[in-house]
mmCIF file of C-alpha atoms and ligand atoms in Angstrom:
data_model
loop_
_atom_site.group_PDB
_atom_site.id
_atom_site.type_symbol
_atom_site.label_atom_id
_atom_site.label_comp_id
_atom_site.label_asym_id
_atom_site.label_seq_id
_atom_site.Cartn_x
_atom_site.Cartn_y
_atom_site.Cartn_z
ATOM 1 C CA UNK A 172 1.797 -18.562 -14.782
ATOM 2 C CA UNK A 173 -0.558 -15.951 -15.472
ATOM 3 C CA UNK A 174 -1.209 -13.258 -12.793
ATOM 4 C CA UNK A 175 -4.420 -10.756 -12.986
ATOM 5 C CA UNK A 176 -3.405 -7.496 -11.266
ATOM 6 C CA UNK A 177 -6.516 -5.370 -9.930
ATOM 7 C CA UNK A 178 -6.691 -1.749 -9.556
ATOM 8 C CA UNK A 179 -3.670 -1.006 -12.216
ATOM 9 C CA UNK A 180 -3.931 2.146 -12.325
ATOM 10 C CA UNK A 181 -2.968 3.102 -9.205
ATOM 11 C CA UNK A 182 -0.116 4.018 -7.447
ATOM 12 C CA UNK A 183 1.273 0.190 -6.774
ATOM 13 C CA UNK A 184 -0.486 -0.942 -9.610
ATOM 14 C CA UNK A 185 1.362 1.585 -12.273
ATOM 15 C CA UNK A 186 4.816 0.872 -10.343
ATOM 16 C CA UNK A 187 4.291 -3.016 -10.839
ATOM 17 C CA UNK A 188 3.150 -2.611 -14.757
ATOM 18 C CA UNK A 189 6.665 -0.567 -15.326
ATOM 19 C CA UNK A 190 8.740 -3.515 -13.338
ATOM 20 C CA UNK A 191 7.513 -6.340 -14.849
ATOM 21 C CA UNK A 192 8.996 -6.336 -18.007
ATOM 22 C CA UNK A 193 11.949 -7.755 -15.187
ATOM 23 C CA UNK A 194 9.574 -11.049 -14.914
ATOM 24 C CA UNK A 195 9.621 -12.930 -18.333
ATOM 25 C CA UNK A 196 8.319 -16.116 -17.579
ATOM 26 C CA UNK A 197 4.455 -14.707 -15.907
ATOM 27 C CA UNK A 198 1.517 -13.625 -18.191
ATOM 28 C CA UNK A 199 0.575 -10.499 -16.041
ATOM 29 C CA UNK A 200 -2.888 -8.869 -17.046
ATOM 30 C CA UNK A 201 -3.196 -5.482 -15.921
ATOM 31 C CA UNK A 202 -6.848 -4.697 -15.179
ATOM 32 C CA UNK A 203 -8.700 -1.268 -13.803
ATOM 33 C CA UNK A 204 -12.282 0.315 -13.030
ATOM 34 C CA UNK A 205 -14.832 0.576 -15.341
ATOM 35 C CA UNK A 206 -13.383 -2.624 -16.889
ATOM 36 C CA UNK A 207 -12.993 -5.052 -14.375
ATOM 37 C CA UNK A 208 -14.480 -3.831 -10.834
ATOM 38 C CA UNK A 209 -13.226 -6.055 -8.153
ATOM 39 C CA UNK A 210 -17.409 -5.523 -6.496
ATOM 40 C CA UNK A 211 -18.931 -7.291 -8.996
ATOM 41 C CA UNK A 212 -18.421 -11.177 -8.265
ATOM 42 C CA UNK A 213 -19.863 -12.742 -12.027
ATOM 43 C CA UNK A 214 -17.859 -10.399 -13.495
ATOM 44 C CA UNK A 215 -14.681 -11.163 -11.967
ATOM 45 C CA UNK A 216 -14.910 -14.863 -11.372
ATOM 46 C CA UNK A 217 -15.732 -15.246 -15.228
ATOM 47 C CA UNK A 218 -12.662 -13.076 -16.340
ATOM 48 C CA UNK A 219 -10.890 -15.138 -13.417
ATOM 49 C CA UNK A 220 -11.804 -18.710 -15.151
ATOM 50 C CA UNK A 221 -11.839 -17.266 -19.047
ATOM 51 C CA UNK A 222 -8.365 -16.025 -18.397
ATOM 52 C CA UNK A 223 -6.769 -18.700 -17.272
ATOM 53 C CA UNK A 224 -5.618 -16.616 -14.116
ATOM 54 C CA UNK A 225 -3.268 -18.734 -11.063
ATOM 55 C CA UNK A 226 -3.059 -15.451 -9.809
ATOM 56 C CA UNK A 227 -3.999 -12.221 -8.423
ATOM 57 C CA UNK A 228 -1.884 -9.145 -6.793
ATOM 58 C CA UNK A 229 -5.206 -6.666 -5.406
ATOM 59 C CA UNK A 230 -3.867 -3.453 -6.176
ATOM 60 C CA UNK A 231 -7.867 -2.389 -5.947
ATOM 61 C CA UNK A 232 -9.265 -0.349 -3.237
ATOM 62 C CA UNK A 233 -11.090 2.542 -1.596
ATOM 63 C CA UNK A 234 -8.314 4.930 -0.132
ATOM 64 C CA UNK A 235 -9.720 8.255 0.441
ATOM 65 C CA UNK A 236 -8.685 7.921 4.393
ATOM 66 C CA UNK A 237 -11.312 11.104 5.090
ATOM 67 C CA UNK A 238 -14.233 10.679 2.647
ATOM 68 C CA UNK A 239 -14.220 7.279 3.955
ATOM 69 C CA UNK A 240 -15.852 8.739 6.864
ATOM 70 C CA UNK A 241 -18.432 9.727 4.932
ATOM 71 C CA UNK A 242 -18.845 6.775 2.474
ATOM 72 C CA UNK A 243 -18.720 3.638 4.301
ATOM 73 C CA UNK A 244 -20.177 1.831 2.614
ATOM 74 C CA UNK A 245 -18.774 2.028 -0.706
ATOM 75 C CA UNK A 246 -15.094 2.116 1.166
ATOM 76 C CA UNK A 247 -16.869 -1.418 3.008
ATOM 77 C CA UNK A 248 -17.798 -2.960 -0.544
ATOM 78 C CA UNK A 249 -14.473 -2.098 -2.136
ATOM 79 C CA UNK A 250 -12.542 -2.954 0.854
ATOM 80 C CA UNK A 251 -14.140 -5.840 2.222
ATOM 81 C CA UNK A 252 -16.510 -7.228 -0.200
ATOM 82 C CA UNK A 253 -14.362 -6.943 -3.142
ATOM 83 C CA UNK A 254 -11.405 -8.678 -1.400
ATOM 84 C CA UNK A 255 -13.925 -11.599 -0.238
ATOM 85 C CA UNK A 256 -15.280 -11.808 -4.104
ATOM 86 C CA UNK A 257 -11.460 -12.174 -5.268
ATOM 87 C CA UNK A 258 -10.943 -14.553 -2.506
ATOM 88 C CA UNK A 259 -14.180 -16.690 -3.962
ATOM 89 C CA UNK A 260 -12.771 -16.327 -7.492
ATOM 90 C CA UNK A 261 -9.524 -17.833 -6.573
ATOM 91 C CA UNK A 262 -10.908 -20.388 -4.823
ATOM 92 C CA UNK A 263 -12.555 -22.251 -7.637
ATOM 93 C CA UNK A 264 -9.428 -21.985 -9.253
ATOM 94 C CA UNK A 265 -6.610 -22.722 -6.951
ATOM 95 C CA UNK A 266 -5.073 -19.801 -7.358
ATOM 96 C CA UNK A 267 -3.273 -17.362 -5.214
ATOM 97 C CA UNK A 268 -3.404 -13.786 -3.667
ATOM 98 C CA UNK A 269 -1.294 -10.989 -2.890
ATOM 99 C CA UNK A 270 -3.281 -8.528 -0.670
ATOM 100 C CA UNK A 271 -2.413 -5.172 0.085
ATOM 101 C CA UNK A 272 -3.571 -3.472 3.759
ATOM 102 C CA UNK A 273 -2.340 -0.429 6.110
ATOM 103 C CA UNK A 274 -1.028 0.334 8.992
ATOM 104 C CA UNK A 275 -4.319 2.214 9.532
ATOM 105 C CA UNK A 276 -5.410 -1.362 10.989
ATOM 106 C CA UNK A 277 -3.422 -0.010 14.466
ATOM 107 C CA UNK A 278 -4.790 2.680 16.684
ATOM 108 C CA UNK A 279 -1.187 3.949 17.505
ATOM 109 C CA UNK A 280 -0.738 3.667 20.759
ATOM 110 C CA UNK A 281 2.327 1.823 20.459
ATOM 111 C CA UNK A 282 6.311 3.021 20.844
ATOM 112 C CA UNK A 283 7.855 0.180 19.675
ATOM 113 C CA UNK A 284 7.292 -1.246 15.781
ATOM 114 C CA UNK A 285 4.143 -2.892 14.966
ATOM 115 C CA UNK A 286 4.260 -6.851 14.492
ATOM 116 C CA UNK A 287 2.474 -8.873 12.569
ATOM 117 C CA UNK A 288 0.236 -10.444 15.536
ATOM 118 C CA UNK A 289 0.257 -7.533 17.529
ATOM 119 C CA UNK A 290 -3.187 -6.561 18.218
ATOM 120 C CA UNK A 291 -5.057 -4.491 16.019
ATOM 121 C CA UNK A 292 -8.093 -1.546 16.490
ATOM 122 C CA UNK A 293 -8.451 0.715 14.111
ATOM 123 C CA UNK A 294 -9.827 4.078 14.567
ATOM 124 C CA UNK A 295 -10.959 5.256 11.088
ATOM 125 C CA UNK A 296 -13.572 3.523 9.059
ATOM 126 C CA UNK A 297 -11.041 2.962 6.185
ATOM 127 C CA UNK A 298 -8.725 1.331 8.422
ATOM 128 C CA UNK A 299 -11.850 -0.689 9.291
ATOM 129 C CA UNK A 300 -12.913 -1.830 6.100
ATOM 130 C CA UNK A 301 -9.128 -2.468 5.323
ATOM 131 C CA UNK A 302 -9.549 -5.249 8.244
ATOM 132 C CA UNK A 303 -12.462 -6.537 7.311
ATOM 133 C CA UNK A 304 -11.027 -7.219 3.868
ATOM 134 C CA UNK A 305 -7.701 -8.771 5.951
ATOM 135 C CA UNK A 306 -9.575 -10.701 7.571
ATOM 136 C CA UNK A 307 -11.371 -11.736 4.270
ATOM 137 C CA UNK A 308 -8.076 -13.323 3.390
ATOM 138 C CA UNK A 309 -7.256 -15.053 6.290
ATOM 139 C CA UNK A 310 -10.191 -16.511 7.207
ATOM 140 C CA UNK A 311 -10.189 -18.264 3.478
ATOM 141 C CA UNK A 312 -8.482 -21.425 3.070
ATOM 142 C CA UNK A 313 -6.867 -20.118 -0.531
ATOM 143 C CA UNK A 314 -2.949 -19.503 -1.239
ATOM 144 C CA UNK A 315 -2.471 -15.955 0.287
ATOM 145 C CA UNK A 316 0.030 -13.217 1.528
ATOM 146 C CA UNK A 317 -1.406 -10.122 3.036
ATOM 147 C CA UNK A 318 0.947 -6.885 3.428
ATOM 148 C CA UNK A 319 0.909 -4.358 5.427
ATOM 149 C CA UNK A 320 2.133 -0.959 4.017
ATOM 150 C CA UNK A 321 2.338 2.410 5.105
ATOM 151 C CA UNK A 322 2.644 6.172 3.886
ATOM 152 C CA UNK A 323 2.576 5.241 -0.048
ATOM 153 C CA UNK A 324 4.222 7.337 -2.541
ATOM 154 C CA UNK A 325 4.907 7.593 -6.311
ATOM 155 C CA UNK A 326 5.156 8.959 -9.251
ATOM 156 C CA UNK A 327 2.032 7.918 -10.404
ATOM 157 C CA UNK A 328 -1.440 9.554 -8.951
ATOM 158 C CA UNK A 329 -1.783 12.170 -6.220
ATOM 159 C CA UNK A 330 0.239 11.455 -2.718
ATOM 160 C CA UNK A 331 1.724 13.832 -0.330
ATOM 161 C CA UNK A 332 4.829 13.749 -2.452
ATOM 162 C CA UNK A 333 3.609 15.545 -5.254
ATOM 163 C CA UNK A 334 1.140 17.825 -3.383
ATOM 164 C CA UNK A 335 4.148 18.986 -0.842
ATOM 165 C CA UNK A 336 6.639 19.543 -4.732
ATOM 166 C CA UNK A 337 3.270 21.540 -5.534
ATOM 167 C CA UNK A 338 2.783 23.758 -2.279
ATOM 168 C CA UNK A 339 6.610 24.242 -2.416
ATOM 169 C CA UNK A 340 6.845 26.311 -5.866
ATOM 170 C CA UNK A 341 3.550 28.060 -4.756
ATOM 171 C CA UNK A 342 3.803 28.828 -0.850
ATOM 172 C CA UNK A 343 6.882 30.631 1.216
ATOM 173 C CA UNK A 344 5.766 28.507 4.301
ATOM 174 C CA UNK A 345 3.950 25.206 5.218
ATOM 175 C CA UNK A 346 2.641 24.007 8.709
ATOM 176 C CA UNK A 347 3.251 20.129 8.773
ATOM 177 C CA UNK A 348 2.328 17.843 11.755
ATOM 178 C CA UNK A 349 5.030 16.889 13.851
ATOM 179 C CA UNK A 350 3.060 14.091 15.867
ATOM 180 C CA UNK A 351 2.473 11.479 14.002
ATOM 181 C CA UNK A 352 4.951 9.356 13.390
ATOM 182 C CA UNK A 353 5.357 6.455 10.467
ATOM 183 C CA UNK A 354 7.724 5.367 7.492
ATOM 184 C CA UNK A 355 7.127 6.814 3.767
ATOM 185 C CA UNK A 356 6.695 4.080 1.144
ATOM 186 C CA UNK A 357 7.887 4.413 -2.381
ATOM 187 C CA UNK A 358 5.374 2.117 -4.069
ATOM 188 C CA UNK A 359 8.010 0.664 -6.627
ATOM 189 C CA UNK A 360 9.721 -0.890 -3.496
ATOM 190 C CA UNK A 361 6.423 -2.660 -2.653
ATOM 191 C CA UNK A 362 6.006 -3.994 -6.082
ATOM 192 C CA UNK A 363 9.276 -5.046 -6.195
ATOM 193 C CA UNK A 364 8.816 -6.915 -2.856
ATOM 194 C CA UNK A 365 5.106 -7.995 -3.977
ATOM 195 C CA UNK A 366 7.261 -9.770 -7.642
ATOM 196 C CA UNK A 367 9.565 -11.061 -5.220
ATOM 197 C CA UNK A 368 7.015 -12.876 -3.377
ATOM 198 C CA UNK A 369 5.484 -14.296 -6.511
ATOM 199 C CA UNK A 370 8.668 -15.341 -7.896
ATOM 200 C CA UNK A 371 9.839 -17.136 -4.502
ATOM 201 C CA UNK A 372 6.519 -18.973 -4.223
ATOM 202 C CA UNK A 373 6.592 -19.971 -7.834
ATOM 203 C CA UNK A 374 10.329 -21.505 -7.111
ATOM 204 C CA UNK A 375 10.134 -22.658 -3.879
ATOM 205 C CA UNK A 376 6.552 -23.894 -4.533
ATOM 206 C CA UNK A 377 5.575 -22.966 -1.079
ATOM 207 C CA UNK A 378 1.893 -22.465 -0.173
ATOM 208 C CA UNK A 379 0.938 -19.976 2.548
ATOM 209 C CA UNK A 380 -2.288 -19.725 3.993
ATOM 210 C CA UNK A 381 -3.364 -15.651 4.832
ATOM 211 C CA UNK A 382 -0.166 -15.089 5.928
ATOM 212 C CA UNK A 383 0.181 -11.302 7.374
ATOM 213 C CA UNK A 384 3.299 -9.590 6.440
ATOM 214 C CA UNK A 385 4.859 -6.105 7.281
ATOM 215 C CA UNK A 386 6.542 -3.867 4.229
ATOM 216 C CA UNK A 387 7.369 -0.241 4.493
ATOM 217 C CA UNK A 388 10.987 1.453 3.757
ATOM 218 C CA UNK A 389 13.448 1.608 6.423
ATOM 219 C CA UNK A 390 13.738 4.213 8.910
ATOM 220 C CA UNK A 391 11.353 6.627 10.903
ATOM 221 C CA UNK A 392 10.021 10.138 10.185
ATOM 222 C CA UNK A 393 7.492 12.488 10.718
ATOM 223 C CA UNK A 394 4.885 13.814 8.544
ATOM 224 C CA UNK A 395 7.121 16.972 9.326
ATOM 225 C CA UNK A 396 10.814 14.963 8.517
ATOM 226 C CA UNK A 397 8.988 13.548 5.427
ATOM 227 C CA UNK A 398 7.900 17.647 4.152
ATOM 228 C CA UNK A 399 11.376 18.558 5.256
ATOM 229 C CA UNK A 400 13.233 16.135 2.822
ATOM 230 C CA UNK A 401 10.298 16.294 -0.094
ATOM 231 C CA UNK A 402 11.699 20.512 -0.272
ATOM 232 C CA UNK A 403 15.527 19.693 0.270
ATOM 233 C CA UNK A 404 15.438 17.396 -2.704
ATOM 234 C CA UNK A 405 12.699 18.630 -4.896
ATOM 235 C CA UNK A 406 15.350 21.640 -4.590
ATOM 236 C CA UNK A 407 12.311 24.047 -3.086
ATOM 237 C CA UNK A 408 12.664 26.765 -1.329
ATOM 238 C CA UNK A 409 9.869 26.334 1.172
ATOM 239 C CA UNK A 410 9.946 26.795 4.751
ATOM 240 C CA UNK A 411 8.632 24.081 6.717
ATOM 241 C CA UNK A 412 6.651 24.494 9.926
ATOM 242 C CA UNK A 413 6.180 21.818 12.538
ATOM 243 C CA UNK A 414 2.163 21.982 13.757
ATOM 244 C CA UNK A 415 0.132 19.536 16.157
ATOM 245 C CA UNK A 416 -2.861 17.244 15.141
ATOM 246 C CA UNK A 417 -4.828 19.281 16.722
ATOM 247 C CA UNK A 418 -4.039 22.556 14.568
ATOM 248 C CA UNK A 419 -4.807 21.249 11.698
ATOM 249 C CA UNK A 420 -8.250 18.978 12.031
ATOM 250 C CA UNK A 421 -9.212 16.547 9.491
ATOM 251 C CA UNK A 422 -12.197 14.099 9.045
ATOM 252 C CA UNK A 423 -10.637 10.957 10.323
ATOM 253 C CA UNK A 424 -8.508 10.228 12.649
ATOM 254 C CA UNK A 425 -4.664 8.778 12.184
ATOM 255 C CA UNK A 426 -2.624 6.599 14.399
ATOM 256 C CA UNK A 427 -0.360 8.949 16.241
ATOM 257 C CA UNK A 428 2.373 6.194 15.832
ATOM 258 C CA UNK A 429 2.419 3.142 12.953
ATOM 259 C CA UNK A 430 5.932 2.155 12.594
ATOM 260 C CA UNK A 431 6.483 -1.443 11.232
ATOM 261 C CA UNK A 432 8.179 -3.829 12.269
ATOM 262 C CA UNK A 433 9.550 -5.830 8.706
ATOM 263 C CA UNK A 434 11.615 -8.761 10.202
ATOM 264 C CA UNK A 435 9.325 -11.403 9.396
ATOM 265 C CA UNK A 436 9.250 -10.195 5.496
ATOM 266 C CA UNK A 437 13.271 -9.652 5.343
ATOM 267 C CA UNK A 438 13.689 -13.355 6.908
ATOM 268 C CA UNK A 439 11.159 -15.551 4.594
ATOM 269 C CA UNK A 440 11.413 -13.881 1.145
ATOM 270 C CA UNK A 441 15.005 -12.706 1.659
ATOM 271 C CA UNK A 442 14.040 -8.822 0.840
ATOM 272 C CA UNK A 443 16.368 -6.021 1.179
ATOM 273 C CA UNK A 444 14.436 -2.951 1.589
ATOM 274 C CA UNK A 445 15.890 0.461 1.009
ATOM 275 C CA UNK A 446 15.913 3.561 3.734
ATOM 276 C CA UNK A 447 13.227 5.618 2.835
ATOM 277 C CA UNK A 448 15.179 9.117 2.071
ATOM 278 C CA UNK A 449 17.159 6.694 -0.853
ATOM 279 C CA UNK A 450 13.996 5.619 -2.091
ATOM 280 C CA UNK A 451 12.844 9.333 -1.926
ATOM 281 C CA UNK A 452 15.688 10.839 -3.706
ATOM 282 C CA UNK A 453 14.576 8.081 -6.459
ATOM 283 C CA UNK A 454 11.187 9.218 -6.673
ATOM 284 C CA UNK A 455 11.640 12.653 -6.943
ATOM 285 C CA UNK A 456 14.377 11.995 -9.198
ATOM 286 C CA UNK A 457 11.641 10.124 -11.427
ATOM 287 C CA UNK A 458 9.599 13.044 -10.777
ATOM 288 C CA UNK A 459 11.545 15.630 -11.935
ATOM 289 C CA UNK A 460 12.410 14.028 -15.513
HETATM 290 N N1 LIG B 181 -1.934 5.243 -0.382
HETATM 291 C C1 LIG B 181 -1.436 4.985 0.836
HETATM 292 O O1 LIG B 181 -0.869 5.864 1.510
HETATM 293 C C2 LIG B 181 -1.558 3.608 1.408
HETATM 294 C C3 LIG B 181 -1.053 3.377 2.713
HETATM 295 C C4 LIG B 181 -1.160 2.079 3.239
HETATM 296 C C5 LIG B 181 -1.748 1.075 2.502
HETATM 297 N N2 LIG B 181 -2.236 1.337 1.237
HETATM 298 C C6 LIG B 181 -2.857 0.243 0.483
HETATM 299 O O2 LIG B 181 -2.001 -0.054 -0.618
HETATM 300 C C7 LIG B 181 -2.808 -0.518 -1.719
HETATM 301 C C8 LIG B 181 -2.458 0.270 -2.964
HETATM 302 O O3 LIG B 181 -2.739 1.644 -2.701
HETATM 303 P P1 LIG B 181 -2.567 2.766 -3.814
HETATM 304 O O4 LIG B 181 -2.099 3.987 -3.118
HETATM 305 O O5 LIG B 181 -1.831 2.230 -4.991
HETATM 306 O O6 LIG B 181 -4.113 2.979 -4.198
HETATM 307 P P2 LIG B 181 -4.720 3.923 -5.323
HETATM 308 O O7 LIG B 181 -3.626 4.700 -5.987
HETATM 309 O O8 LIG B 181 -5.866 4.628 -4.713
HETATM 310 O O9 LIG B 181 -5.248 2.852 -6.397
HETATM 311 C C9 LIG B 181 -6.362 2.046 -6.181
HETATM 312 C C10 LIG B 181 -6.914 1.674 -7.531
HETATM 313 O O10 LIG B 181 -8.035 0.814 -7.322
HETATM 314 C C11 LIG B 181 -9.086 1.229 -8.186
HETATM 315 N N3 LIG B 181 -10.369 0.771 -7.694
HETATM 316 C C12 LIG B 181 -11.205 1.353 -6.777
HETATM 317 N N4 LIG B 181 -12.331 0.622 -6.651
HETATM 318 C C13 LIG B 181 -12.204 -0.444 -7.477
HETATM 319 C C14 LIG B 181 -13.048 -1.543 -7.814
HETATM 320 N N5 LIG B 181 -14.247 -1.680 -7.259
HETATM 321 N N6 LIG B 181 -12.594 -2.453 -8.716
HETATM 322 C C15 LIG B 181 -11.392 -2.318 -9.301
HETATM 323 N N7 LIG B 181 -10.558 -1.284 -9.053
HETATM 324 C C16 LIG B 181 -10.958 -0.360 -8.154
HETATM 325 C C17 LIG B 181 -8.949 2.759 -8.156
HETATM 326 O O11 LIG B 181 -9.685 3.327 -9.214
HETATM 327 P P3 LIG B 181 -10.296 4.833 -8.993
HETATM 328 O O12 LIG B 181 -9.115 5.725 -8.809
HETATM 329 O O13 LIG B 181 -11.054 5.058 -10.254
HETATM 330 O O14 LIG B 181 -11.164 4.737 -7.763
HETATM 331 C C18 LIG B 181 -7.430 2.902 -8.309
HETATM 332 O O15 LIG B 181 -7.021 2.848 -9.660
HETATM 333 C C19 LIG B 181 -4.260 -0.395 -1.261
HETATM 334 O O16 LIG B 181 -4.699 -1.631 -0.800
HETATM 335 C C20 LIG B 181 -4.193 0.584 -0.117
HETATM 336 O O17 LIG B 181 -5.257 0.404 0.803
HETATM 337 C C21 LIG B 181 -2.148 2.568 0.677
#
């Protein structure tokens, strides 16, 4: 098995290149702007066929939540039309897809976790183009898994991880909003869970059709709880402040509330996913060495 992964150098794309040493018997091909861009269909369909690829995990996309406001339409081509080219690629090859999408797909007006089928109406244009590109996938008739994530972290690129371990050595206090509410994910537990996946189909041999899945870590916090534990374990001495929303005004607008529900992700691939202060600790851990 041979599996293409787009967008390596990313967050989820870095974490998956440093687990798969794990997965000896798949060819994984680890691929990244300006050498293979996911918008350009020739391109990617050739390296698709030349390679030999059964299969792809889209780590590629447009995720600057507020310039996204301003650039539609390259967050649309990335997000929508360079899902529905890898889509086309795999098609003429048989091959399958792990897709990657937000919780940014909800408007979050919901108190009780997000399913799978619940509806969706998102109220940023990346959490637009993020459907679109869903939708991409499950409108196709190719092998295909599409997860849901939310709040990702690592140690690789810039997330609010690292820029809260920053402000902490450089600021006394820190204003953090207190209402919105979601789960932090460390993006090595999503590339664990997106191997898993791979690894299960491959054995079990099962074929799903643009089948929506929820993955974040366990638990609930606040953008607020998140700060709080980010200075407790990054050992700063930084004094957190809980703000509103509304004090501190930003380009687009984020669901108030985006908890998901995982149940459906724990029961079919058998995943045990960590609580996200664990998988914090871990991080910053990482971080720090
Ligand atoms: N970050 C979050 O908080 C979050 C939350 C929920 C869901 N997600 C989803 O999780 C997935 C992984 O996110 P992430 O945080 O790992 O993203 P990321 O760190 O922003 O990585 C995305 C990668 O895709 C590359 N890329 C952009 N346009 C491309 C193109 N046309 N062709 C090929 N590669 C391209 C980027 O390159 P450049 O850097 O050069 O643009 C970058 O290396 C995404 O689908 C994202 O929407 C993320």
């Amino acid at each position: 098995m041979r599996v293409l992964i787009t967008g390596s150098n990313g967050q989820l794309g870095s974490e998956i290149k440093e687990l798969v040493t794990n997965y000896k018997k798949v060819d994984f091909i680890f691929k990244d702007l300006p050498e293979l861009d996911i918008c350009n269909f020739k391109a990617l369909q050739t390296f698709i066929i030349d390679h030999n690829i059964n299969a792809v995990i889209n780590c590629a996309a447009y995720t600057a939540v507020d310039k996204a406001e301003e650039e539609s339409i390259i967050a649309t081509k990335v997000n929508n039309e360079g899902v529905l080219n890898i889509v086309n690629a795999l098609a003429k090859v048989n091959g399958k897809l792990i897709h990657i999408s937000t919780d940014y797909v909800f408007d979050g007006d919901h108190f009780s976790p997000y399913k799978e089928l619940d509806p969706v109406s998102p109220i940023g244009v990346y959490g637009e183009t993020k459907r679109a590109g869903e939708l991409a996938v499950i409108n196709s008739d190719i092998d295909s898994v599409v997860i849901r994530t939310s709040w990702l972290y690592s140690s690789y690129g810039n997330n609010f991880v690292k820029t809260m371990l920053r402000l902490g050595s450089e600021k006394e206090n820190l204003g953090v909003i207190f209402d919105q509410v979601g789960t932090p994910t460390y993006a090595r537990d999503l590339a664990k869970c997106c191997l898993d996946i791979l690894a299960f189909s491959k054995e079990t041999n099962i074929n799903s059709k643009g089948n929506l899945y929820h993955f974040s870590n366990e638990g609930v916090a606040s953008w607020y709880d998140f700060a709080i534990s980010i200075m407790e374990l990054g050992g700063k001495n930084c004094k957190i402040n809980p703000i509103q929303t509304k004090d501190y005004p930003t380009l687009a607008k984020r669901p108030q509330y985006s908890v998901l529900n995982k149940s459906k992700i724990k029961i079919d691939f058998k995943i045990e996913i960590p609580y996200w202060r664990d998988s914090l600790k871990d991080c910053i851990e990482k971080i720090k060495n």
